[in-house]
Coordinates of C-alpha atoms in Angstrom, one line a residue:
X1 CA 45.4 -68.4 24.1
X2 CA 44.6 -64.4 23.3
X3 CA 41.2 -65.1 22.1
X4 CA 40.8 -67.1 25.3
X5 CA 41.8 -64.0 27.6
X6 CA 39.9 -61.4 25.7
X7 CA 36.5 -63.8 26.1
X8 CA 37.8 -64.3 30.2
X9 CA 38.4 -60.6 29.8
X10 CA 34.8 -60.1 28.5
X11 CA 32.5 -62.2 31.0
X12 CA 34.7 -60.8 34.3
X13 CA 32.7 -59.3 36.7
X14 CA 33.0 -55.2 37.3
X15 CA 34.3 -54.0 40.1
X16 CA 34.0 -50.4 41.7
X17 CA 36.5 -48.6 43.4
X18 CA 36.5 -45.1 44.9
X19 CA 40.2 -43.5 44.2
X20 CA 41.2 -40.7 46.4
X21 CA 43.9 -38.7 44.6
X22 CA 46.1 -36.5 46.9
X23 CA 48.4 -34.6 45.6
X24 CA 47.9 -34.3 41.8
X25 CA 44.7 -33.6 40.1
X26 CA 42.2 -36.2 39.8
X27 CA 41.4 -34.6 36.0
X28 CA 45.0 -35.3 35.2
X29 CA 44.7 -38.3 36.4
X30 CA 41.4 -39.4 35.0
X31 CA 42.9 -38.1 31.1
X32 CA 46.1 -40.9 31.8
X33 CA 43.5 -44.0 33.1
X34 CA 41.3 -42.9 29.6
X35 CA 44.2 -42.7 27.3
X36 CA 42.4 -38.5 26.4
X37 CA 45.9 -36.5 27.1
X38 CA 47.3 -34.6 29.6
X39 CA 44.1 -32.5 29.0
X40 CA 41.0 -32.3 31.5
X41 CA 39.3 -35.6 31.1
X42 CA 36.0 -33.9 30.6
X43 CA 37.1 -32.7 27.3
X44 CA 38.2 -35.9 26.2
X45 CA 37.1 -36.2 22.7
X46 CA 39.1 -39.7 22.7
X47 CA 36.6 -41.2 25.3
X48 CA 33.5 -43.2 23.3
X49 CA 31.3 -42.2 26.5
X50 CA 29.6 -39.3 24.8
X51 CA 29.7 -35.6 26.7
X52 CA 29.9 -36.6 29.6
X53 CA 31.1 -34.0 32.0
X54 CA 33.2 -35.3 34.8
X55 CA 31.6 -34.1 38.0
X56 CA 29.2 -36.6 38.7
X57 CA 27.9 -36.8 35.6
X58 CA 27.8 -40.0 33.1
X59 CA 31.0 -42.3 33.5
X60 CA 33.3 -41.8 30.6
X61 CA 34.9 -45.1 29.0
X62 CA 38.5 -45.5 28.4
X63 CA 40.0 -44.9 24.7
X64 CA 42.6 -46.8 22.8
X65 CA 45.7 -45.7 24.9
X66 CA 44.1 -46.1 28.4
X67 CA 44.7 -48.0 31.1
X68 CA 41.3 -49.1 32.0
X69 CA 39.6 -52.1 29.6
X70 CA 37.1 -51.3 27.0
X71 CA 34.5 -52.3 29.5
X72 CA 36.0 -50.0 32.2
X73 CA 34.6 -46.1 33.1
X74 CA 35.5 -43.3 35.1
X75 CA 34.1 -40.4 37.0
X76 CA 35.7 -37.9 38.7
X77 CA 34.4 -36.1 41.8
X78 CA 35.8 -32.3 42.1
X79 CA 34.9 -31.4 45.4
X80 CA 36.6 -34.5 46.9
X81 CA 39.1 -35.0 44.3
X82 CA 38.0 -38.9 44.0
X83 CA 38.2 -40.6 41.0
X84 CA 35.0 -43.4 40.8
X85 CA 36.7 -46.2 38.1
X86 CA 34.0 -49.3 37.2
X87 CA 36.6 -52.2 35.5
X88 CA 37.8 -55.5 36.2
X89 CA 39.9 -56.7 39.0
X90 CA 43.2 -56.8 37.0
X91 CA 42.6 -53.0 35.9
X92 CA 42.1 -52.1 39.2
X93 CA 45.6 -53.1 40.2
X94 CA 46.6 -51.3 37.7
X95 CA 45.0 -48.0 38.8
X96 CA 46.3 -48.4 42.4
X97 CA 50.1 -49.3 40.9
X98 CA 50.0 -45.9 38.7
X99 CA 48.4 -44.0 41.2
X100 CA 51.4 -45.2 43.8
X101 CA 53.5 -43.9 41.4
X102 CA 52.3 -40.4 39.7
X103 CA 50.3 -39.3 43.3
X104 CA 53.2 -38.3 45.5
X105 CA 54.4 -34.7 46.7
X106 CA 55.9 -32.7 45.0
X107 CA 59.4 -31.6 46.2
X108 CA 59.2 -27.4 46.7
X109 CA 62.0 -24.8 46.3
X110 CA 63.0 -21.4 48.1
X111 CA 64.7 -19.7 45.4
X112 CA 66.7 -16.0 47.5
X113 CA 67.6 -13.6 45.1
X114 CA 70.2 -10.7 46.8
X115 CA 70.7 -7.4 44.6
X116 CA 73.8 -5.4 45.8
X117 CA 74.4 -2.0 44.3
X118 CA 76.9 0.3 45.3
X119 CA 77.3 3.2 44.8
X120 CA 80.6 5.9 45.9
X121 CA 80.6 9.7 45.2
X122 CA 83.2 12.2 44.8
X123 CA 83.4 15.7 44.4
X124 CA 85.6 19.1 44.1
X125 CA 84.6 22.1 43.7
X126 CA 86.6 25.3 43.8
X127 CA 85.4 28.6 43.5
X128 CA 86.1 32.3 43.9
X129 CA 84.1 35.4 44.1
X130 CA 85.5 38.9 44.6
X131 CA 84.4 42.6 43.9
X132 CA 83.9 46.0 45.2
X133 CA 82.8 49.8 45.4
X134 CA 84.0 53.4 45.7
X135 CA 84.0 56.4 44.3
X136 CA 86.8 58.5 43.3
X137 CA 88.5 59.9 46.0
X138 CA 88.5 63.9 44.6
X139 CA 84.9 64.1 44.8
X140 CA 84.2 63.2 41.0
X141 CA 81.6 61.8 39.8
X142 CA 83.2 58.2 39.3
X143 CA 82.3 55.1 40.9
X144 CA 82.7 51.6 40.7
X145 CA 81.3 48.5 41.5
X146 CA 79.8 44.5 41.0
X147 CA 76.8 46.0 39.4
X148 CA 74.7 49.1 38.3
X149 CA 72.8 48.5 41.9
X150 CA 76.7 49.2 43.9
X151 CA 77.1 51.9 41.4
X152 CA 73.9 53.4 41.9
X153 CA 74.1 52.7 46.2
X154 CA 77.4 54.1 46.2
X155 CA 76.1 57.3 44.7
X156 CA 73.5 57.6 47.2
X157 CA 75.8 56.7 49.8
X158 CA 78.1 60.1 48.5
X159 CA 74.8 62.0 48.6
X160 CA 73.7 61.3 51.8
X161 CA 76.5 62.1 53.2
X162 CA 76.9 65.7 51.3
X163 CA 73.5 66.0 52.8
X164 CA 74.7 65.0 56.1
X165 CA 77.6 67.6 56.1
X166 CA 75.6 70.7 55.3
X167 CA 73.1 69.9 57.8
X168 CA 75.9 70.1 60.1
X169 CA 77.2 73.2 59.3
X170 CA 73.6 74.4 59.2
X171 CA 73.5 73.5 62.8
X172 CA 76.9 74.9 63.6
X173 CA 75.6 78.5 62.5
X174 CA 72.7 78.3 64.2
X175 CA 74.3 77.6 67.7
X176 CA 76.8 80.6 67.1
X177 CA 74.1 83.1 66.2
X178 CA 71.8 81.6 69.2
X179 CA 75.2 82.2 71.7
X180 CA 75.7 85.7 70.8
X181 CA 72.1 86.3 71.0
X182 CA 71.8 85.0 74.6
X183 CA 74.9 86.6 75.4
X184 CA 77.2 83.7 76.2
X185 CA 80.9 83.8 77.1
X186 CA 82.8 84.3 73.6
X187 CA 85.5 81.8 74.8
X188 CA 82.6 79.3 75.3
X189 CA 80.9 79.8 72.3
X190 CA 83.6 77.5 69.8
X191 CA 82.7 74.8 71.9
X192 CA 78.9 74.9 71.5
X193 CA 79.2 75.6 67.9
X194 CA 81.4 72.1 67.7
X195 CA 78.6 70.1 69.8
X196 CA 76.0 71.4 67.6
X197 CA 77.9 70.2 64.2
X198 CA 79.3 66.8 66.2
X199 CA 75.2 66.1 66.9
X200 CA 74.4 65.7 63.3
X201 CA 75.7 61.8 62.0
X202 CA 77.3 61.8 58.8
X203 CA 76.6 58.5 57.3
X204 CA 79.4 56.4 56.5
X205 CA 78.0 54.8 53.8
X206 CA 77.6 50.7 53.3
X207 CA 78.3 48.2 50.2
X208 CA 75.8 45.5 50.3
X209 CA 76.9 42.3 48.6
X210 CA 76.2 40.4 46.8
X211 CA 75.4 43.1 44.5
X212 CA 78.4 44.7 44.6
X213 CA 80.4 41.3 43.5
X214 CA 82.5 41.7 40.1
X215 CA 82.6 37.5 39.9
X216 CA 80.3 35.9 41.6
X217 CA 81.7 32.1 40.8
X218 CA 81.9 30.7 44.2
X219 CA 81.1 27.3 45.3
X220 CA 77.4 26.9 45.9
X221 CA 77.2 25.0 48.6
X222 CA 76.7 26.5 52.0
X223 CA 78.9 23.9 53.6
X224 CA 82.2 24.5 51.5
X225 CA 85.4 26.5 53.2
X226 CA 86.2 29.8 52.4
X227 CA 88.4 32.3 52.6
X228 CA 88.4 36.0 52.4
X229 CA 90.5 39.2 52.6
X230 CA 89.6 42.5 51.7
X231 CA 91.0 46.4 51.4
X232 CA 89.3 49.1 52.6
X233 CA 90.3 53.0 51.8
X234 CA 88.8 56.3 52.4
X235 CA 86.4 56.1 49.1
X236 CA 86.6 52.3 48.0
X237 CA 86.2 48.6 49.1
X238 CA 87.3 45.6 47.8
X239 CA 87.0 41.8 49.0
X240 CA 88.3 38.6 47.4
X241 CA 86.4 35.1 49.0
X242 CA 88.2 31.8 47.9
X243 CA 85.5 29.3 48.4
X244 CA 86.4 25.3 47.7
X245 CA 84.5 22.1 48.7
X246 CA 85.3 18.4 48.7
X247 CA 82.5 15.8 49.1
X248 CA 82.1 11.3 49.1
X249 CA 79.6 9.4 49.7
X250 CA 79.3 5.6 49.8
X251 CA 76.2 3.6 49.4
X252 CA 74.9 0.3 49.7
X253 CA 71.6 -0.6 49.1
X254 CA 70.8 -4.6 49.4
X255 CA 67.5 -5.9 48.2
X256 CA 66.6 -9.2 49.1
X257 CA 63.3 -10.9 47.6
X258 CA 62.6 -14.6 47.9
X259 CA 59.8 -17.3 47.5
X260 CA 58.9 -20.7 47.4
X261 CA 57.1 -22.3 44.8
X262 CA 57.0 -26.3 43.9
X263 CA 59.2 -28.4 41.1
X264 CA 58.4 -27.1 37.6
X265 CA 56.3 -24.2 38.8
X266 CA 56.8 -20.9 38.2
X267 CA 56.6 -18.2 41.1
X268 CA 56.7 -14.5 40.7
X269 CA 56.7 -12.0 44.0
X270 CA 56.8 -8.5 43.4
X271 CA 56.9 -5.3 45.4
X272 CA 56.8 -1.5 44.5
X273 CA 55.0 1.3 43.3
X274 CA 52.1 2.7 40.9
X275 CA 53.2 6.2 39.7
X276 CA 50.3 8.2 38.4
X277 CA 51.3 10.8 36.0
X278 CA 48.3 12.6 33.8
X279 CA 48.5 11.9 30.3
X280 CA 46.9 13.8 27.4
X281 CA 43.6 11.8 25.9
X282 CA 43.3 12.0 22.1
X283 CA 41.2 12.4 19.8
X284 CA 39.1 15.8 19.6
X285 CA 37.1 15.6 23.7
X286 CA 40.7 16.8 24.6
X287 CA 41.0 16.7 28.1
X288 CA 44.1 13.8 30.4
X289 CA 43.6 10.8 31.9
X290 CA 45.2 9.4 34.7
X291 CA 47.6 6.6 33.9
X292 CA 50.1 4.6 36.0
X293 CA 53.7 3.6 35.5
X294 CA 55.4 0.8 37.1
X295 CA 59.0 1.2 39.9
X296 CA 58.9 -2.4 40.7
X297 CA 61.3 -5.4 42.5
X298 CA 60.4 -8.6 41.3
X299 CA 61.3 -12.0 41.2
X300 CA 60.2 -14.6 38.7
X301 CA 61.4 -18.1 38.3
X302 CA 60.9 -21.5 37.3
X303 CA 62.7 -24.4 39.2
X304 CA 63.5 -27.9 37.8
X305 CA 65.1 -30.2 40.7
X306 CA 67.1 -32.9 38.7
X307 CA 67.4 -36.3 39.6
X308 CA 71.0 -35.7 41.0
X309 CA 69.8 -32.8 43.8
X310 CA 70.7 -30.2 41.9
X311 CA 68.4 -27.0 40.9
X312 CA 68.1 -25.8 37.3
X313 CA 66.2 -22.4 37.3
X314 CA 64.7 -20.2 34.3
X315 CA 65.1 -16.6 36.0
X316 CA 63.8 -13.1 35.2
X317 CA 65.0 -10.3 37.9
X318 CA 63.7 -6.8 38.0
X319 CA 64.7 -4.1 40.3
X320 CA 63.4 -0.4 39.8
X321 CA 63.7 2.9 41.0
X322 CA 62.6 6.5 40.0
X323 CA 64.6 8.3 38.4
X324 CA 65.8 11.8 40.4
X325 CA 64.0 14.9 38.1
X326 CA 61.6 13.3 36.8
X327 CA 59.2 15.5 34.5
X328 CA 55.5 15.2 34.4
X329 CA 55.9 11.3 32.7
X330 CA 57.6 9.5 35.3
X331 CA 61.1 8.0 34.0
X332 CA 62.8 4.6 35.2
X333 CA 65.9 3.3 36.0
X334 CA 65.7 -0.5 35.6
X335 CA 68.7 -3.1 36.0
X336 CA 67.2 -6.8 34.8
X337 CA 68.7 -9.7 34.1
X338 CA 67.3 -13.1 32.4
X339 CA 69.0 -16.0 32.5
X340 CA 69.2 -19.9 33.4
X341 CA 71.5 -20.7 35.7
X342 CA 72.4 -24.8 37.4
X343 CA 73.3 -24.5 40.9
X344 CA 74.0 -27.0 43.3
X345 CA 71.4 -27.3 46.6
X346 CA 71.6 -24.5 49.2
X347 CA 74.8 -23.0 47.4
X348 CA 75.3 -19.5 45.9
X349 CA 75.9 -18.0 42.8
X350 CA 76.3 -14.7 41.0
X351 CA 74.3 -14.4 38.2
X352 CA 75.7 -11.0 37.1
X353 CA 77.5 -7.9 37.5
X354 CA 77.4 -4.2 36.2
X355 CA 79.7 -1.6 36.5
X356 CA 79.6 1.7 35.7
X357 CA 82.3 4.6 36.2
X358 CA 81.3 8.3 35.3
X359 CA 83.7 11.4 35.3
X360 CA 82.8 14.7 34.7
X361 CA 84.9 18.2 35.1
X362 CA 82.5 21.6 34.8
X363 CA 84.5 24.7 34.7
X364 CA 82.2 28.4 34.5
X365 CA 84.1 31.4 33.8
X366 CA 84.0 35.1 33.0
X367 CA 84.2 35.4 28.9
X368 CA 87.9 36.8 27.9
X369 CA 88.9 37.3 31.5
X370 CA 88.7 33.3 32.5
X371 CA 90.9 32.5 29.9
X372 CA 93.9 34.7 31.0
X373 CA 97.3 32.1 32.1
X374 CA 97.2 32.1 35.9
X375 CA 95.7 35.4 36.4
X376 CA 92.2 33.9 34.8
X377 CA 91.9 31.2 37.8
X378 CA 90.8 34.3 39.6
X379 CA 87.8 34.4 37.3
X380 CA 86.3 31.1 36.8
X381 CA 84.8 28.0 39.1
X382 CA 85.5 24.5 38.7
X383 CA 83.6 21.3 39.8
X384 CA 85.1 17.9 40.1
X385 CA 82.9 14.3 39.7
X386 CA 83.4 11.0 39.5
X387 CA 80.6 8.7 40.5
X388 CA 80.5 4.8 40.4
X389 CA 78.4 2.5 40.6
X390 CA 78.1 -1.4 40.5
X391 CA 75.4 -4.0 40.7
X392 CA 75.7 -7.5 41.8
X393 CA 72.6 -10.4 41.8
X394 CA 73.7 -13.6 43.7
X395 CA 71.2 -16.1 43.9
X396 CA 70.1 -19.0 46.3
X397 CA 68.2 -21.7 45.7
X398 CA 67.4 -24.6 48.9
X399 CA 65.1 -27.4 48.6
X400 CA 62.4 -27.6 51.1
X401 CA 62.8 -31.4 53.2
X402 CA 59.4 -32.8 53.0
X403 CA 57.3 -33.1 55.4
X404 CA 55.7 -36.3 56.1
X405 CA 52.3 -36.6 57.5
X406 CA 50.9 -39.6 58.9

């Protein structure tokens, strides 16, 4: 009875039939009806029909795990995506029954991804500056002050006003002896001599700060509080500022990439930037060339939808930023995550979570003097921070209802 099929088999007329493939490739196709692999059937070494190249060019015959009969050939058309197969009737209905099957649309996927960091900032500071300058009050030649520049501006300021004072009784004496030349009234000639001396300004003298600050270890923000009191006498000055500062922040910042990509395929969308940074060329030519370093948000995944609805995704997450100060090579702060995660349709999950808590207490102080109990808080600065920060990735995935086109 087998022998009699393979002789009907044998003498049964050839049939050809022009298959349009629509939604797979007809090479993938052609490599399942010639038994060649999932390979392209052009470089089917399987097929007997020599090198053939599929195209238009000459048919290539089916190999031992084929669909089509040893008798039957295939051609496959790129531009139109046809497949041209030459076999018998009962091959042909086997073409158009796989082709029913393997030639449908493929189900797509919009995979969201949402990246939450947040971030909250806290910080004290508390500060104090305080100093002075004088000079002794007996006409000595001591004097005090912040720095050599008070000490030194004080000094002037005693001069210039020793200068100021002989200039005045230089202009006293000259108003007297000018009365009695011209003959005025003695009883009016006290009051002249006064005018004259009163039109000569003694200087008072100034203390410009901050040089003439002792501790300068206030808080160095122009916004922070402060509070000052200060004692003046005939020959010295001195002024205490208690200067303190308290600061938070919150931040969110929510980044949301997403794309769409079909069953089994993988997608990746990206968005950022190129930082060029000059980098020294070796060898002995010397010179820099210009490279580029990567601050990027990306999104790469591979969806697999299983037979029950639900999504099964290979994922790679990226987000990037610059890092604040960098030098002349850019540096990076990068939170990633890789992972494969099951997740029912149009439901979501987190994928992961980082969190991050950082304290830190900076005192400055005057050496010895900062180190007194209770009296050294009046030399020294202290600065309060506590930062933290925490990064959450949910993910979404929906599956796309086809679309049907008739």
């Amino acid at each position: 009875m087998l022998k009699k099929l393979g002789n009907l088999g044998a003498l049964a007329p050839l049939y050809t039939e022009f298959v349009q493939v629509n939604y797979a490739d007809a090479n993938d196709i052609m490599a399942i009806l010639l038994g060649t692999g999932g390979g392209s059937a052009a470089a089917g070494g399987g097929a007997p029909g020599g090198d053939a190249v599929a195209g238009g060019g000459t048919p290539l015959s089916a190999g031992a795990g084929g669909i089509l009969s040893s008798r039957g050939t295939a051609t496959v058309d790129e531009r139109t995506n046809i497949i041209i197969v030459r076999d018998i009737e009962e091959k042909l209905e086997e073409v158009r029954a796989m082709l029913a099957r393997l030639d449908i649309a493929v189900r797509q996927v919009l995979i969201e991804a949402r990246i939450v960091n947040v971030s909250t900032n806290v910080g004290r500071d508390l500060g104090i500056r305080w100093g002075g300058a004088g000079s002794a009050p007996t006409g000595d030649n001591f004097r005090y002050g912040g720095s050599q520049t008070s000490t030194l501006e004080e000094a002037s300021n005693v001069v210039s006003q020793q200068v100021a004072l002989q200039n005045a009784l230089i202009a006293g004496k000259t108003a007297r002896v000018t009365a009695l030349q011209d003959g005025t009234d003695p009883s009016l000639i006290q009051s002249l001599v006064n005018q004259a001396i009163a039109s000569v300004p003694i200087p008072v003298g100034t203390t410009s700060f901050p040089d003439a600050l002792a501790v300068d270890l206030g808080v160095q923000s122009p916004d922070a509080t402060s509070f000052s009191i200060g004692y003046t006498g005939s020959s010295g000055l001195i002024e205490l500022e208690l200067s303190a500062l308290e600061s938070s922040g919150n931040g969110e910042v929510i980044a949301r990439p997403k794309v769409t990509t079909q069953d089994k395929v993988t997608a990746t969308i990206s968005s950022g930037v190129r930082i060029p940074y000059q980098s020294q060329a070796g060898g002995t030519a010397g010179g820099s060339t210009t490279e580029f370093e990567e601050a990027l948000l990306s999104l790469r995944v591979t969806p697999q939808i299983t037979p029950d609805g639900r999504i099964n995704m290979q994922l790679d997450i990226r987000q990037d930023s610059v890092a604040a100060g960098s030098g002349s090579v850019p540096a990076i702060n990068t939170n990633q995550v890789q992972t494969s995660a099951l997740v029912n349709n149009g439901e979501t999950i987190v994928l992961g979570g980082v969190f991050r808590e950082e304290s830190t207490v900076t005192e400055t102080k005057t050496p010895l003097l900062g180190d007194i109990p209770y009296v050294g808080r009046l030399f020294k600065r202290t600065a309060n921070a506590n930062r933290r920060t925490e990064l959450l990735i949910f993910i979404t995935p929906k599956i796309i209802a086809d679309i049907n086109i008739r």
